[in-house]
mmCIF file of N, CA and C in Angstrom:
data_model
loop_
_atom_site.group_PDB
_atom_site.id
_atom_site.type_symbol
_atom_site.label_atom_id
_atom_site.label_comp_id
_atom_site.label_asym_id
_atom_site.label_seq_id
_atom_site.Cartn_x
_atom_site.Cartn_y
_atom_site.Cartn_z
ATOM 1 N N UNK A 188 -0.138 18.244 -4.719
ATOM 2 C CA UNK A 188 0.502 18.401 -3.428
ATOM 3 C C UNK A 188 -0.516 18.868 -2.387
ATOM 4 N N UNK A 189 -1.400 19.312 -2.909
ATOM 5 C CA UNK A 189 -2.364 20.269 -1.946
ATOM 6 C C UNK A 189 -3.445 19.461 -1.389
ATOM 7 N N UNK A 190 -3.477 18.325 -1.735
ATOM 8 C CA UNK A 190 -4.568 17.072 -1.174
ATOM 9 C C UNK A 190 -3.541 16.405 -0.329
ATOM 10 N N UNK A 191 -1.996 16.218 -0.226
ATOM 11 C CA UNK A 191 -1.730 15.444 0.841
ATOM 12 C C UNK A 191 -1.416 16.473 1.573
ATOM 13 N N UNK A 192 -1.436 17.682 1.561
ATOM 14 C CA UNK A 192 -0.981 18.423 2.827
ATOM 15 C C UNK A 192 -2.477 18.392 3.513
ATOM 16 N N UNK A 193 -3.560 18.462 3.011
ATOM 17 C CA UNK A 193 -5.116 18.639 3.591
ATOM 18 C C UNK A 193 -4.979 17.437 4.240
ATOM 19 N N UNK A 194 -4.489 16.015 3.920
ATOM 20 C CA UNK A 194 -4.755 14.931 4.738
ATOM 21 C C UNK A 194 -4.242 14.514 5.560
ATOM 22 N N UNK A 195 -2.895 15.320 5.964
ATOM 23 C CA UNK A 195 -1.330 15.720 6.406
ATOM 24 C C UNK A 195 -2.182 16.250 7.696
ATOM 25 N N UNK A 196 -2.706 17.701 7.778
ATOM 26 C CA UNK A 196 -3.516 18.330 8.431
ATOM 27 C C UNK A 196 -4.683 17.851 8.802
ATOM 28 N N UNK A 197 -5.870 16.992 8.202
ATOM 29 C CA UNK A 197 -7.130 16.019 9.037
ATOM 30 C C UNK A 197 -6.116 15.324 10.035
ATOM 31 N N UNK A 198 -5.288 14.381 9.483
ATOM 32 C CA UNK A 198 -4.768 13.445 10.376
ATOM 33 C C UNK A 198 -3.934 14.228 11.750
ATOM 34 N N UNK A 199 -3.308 15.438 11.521
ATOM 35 C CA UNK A 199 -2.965 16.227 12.559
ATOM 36 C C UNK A 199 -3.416 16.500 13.406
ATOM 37 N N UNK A 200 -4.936 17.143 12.862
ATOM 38 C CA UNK A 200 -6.072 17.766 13.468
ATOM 39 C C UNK A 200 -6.826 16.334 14.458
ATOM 40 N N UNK A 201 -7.061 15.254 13.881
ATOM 41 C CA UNK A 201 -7.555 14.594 14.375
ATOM 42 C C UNK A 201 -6.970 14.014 15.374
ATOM 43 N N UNK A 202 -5.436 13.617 15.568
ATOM 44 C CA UNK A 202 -4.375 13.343 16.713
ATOM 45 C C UNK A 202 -4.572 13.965 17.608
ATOM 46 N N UNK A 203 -4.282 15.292 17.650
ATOM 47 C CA UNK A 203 -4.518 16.557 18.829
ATOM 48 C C UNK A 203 -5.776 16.014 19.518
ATOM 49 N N UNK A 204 -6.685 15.805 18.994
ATOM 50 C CA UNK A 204 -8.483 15.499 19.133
ATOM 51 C C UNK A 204 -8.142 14.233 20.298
ATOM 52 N N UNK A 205 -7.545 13.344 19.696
ATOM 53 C CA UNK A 205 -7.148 12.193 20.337
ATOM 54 C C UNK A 205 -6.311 12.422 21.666
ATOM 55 N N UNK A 206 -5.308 12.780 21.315
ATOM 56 C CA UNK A 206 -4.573 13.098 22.828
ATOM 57 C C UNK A 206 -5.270 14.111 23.906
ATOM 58 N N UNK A 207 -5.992 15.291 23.238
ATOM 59 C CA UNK A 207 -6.809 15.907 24.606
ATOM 60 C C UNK A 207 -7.944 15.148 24.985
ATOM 61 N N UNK A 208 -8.324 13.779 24.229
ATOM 62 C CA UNK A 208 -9.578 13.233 25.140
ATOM 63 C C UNK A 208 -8.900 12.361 26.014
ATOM 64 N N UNK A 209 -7.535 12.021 25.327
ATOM 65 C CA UNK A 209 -7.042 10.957 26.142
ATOM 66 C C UNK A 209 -7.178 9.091 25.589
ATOM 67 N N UNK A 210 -7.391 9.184 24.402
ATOM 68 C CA UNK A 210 -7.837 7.953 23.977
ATOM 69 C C UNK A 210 -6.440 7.331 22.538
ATOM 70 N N UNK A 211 -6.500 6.125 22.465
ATOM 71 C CA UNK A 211 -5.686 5.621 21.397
ATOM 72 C C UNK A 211 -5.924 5.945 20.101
ATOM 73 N N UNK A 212 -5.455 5.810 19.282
ATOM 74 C CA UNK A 212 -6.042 5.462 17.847
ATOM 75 C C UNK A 212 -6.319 4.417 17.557
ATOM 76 N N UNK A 213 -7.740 3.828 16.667
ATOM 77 C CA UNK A 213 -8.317 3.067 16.435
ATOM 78 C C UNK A 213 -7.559 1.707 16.205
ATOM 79 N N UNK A 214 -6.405 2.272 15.982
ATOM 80 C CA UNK A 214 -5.551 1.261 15.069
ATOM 81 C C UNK A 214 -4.061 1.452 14.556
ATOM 82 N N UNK A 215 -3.183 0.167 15.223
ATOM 83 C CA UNK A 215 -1.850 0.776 14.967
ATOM 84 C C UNK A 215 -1.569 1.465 13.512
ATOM 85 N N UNK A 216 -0.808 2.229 12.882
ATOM 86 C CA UNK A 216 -0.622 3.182 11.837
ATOM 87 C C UNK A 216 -0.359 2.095 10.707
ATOM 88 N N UNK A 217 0.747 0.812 10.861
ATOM 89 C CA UNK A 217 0.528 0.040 9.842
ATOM 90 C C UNK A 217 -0.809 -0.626 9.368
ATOM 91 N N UNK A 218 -1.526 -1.639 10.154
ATOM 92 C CA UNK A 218 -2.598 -2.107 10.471
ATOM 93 C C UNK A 218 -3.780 -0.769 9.387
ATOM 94 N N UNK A 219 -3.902 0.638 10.003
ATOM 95 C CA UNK A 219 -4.505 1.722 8.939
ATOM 96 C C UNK A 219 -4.470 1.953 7.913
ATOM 97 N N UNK A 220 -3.036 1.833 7.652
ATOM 98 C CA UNK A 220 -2.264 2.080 6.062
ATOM 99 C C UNK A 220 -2.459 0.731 5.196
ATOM 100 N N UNK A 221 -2.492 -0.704 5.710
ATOM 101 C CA UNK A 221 -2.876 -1.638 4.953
ATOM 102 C C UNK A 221 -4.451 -1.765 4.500
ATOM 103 N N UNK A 222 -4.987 -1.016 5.800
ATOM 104 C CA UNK A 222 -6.817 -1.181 5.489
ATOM 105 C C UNK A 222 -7.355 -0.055 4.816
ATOM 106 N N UNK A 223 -6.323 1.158 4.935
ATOM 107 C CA UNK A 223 -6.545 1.839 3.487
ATOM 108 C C UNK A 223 -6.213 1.759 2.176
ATOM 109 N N UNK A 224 -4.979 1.065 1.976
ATOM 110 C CA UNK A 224 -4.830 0.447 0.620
ATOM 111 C C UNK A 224 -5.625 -0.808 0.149
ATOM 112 N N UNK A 225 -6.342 -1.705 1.115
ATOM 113 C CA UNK A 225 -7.559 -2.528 0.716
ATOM 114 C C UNK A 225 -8.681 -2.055 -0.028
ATOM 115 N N UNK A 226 -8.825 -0.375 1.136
ATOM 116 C CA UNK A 226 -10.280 0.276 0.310
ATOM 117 C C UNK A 226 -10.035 0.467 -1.007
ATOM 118 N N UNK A 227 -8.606 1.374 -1.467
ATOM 119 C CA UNK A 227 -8.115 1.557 -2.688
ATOM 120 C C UNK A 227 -8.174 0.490 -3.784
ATOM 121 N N UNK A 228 -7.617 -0.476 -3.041
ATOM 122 C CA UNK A 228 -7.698 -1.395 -4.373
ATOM 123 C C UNK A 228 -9.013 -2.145 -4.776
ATOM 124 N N UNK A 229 -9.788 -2.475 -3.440
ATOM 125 C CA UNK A 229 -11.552 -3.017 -3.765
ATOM 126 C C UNK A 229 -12.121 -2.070 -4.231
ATOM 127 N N UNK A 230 -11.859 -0.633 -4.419
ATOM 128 C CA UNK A 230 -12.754 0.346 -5.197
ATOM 129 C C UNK A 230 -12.498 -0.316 -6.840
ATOM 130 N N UNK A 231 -11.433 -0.579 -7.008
ATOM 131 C CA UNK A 231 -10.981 -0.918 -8.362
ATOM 132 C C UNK A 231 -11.799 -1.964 -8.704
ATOM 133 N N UNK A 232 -11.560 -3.115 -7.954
ATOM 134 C CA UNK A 232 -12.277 -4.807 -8.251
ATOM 135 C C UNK A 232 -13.590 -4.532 -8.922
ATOM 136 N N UNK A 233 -14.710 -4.003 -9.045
ATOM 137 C CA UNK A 233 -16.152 -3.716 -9.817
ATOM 138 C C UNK A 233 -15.484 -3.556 -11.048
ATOM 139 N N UNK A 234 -14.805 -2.258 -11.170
ATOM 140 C CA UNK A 234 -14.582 -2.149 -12.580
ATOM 141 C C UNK A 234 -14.291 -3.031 -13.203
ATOM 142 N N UNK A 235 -12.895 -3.857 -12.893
ATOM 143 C CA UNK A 235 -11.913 -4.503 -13.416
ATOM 144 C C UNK A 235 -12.823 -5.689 -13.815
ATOM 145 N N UNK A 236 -13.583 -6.655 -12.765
ATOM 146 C CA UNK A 236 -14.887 -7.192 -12.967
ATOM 147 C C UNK A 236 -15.811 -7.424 -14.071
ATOM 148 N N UNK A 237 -16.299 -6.048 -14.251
ATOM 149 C CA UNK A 237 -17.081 -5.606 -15.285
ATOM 150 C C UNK A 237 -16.356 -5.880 -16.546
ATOM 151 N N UNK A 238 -15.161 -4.982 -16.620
ATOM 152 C CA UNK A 238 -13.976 -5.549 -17.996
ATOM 153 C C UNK A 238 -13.943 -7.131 -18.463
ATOM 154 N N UNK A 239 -13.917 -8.141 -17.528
ATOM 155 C CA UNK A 239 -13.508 -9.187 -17.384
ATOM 156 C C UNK A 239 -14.936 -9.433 -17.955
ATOM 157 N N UNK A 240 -15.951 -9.304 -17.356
ATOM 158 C CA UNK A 240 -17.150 -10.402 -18.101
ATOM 159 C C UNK A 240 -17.403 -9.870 -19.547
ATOM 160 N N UNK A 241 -17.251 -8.838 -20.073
ATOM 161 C CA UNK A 241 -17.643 -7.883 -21.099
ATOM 162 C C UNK A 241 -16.587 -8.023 -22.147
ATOM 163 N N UNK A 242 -15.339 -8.590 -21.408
ATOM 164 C CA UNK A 242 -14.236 -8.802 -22.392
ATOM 165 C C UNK A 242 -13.481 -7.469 -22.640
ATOM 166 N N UNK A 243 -13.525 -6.682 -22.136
ATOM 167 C CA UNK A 243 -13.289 -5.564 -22.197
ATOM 168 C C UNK A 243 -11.650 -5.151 -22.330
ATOM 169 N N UNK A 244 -10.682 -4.637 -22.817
ATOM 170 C CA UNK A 244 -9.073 -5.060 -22.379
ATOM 171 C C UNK A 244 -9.359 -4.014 -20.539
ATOM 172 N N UNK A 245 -8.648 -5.126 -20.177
ATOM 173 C CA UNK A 245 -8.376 -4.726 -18.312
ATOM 174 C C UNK A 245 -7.177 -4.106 -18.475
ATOM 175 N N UNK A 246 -5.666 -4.053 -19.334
ATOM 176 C CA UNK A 246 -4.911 -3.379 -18.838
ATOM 177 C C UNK A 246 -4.623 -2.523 -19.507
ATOM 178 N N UNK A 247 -5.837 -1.971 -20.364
ATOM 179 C CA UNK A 247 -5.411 -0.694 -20.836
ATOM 180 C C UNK A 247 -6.298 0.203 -19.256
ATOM 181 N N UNK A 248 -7.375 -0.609 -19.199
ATOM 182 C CA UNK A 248 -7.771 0.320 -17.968
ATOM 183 C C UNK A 248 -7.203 0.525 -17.087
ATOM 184 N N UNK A 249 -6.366 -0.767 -16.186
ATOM 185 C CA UNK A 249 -5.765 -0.218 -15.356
ATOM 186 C C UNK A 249 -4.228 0.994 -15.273
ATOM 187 N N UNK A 250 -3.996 1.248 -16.486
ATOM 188 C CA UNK A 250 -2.995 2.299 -17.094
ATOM 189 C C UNK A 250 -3.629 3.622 -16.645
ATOM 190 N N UNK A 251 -5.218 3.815 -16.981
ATOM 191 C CA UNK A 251 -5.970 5.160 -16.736
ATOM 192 C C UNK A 251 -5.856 5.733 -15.492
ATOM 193 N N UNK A 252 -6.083 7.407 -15.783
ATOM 194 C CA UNK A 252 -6.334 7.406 -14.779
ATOM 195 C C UNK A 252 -7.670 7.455 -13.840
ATOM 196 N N UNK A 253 -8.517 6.657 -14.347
ATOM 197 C CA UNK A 253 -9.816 6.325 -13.144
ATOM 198 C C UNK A 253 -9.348 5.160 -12.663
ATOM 199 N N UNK A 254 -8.181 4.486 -13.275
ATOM 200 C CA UNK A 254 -7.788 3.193 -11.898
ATOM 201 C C UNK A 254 -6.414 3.086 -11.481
ATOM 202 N N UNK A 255 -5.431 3.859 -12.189
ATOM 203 C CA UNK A 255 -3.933 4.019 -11.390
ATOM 204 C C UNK A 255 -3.759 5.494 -11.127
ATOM 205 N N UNK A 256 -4.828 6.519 -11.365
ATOM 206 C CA UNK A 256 -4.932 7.870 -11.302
ATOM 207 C C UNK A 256 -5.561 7.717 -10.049
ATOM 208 N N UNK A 257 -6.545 7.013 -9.522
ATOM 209 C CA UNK A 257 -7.301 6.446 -8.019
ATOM 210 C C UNK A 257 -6.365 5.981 -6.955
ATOM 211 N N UNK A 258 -5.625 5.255 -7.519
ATOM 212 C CA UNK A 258 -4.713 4.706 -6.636
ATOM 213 C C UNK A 258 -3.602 4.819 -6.132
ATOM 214 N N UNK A 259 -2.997 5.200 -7.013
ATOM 215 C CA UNK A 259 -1.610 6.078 -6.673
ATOM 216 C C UNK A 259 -1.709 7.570 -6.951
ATOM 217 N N UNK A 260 -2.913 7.938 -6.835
ATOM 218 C CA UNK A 260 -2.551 9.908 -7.191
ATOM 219 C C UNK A 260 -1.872 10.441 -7.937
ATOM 220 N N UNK A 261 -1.992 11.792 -8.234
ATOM 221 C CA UNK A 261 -1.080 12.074 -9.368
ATOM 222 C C UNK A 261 0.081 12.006 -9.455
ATOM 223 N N UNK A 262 0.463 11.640 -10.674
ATOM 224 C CA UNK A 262 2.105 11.670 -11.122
ATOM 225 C C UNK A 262 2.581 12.411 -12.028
ATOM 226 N N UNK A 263 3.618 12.445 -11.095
ATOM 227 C CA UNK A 263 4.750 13.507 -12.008
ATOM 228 C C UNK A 263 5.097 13.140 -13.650
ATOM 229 N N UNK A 264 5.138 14.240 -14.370
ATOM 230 C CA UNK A 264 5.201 13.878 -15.355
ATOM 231 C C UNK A 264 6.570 14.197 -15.981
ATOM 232 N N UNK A 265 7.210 13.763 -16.782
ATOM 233 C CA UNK A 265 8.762 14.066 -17.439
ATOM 234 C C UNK A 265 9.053 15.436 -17.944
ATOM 235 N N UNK A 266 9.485 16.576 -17.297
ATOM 236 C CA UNK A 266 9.197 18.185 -17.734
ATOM 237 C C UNK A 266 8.489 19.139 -16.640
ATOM 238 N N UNK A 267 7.867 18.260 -15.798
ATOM 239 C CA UNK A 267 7.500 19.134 -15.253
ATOM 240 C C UNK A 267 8.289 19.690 -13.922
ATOM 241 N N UNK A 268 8.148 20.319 -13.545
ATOM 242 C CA UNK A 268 8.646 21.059 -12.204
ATOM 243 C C UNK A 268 10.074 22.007 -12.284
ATOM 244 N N UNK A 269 11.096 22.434 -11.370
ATOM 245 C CA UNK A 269 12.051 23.199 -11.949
ATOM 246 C C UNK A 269 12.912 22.657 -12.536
ATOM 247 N N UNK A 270 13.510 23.538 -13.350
ATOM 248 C CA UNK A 270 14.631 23.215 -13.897
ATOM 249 C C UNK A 270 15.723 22.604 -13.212
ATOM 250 N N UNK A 271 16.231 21.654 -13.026
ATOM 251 C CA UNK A 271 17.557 21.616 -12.375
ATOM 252 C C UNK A 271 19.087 22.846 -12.328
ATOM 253 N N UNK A 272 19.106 22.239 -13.851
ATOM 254 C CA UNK A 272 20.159 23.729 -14.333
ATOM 255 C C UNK A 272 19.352 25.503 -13.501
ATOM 256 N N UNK A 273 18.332 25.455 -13.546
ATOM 257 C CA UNK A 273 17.943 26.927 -13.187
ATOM 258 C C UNK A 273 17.987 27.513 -14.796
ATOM 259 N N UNK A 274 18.024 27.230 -15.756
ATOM 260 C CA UNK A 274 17.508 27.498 -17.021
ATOM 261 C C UNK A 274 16.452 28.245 -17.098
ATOM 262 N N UNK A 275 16.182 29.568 -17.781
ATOM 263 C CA UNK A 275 15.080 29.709 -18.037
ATOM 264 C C UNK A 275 14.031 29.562 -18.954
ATOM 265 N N UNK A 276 12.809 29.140 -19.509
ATOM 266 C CA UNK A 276 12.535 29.175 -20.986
ATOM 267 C C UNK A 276 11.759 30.403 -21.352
#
């Protein structure tokens, strides 16, 4: 949680920056969000690449997390967080 609130806050920080100079953002917010999920996924393409000429299995890699742990950030796992009931253990 503590890496999207930091990027929550750059992107905050950097808006403010923007409106007191008086200038747009580089780029409408969809248009950003698609050219950051490009970077995400071409970081992957080398590896996957490499698998492919080497014969390597590709979808156990892309299961890992150095390539769906990269890309989609961490995930929740089954158990974790509160209890619903308020149970204690």
């Amino acid at each position: 949680m503590k890496p999207y609130l930091l990027s929550l806050g750059a992107g905050l920080l950097v808006g403010i920056i923007y409106s007191l100079l008086g200038v747009r953002s580089p780029a409408p917010p969809a248009i950003a969000l698609l050219g950051l999920l490009g970077m995400l996924l071409g970081e992957q393409m080398v590896p996957v690449a490499k698998r492919l000429m080497t014969k390597a299995p590709v979808v156990a890699y892309l299961k890992t997390p150095d390539c769906a742990g990269q890309v989609l950030g961490p995930q929740a796992v089954a158990g974790d967080g509160p209890d619903p009931k308020g149970d204690q253990a």
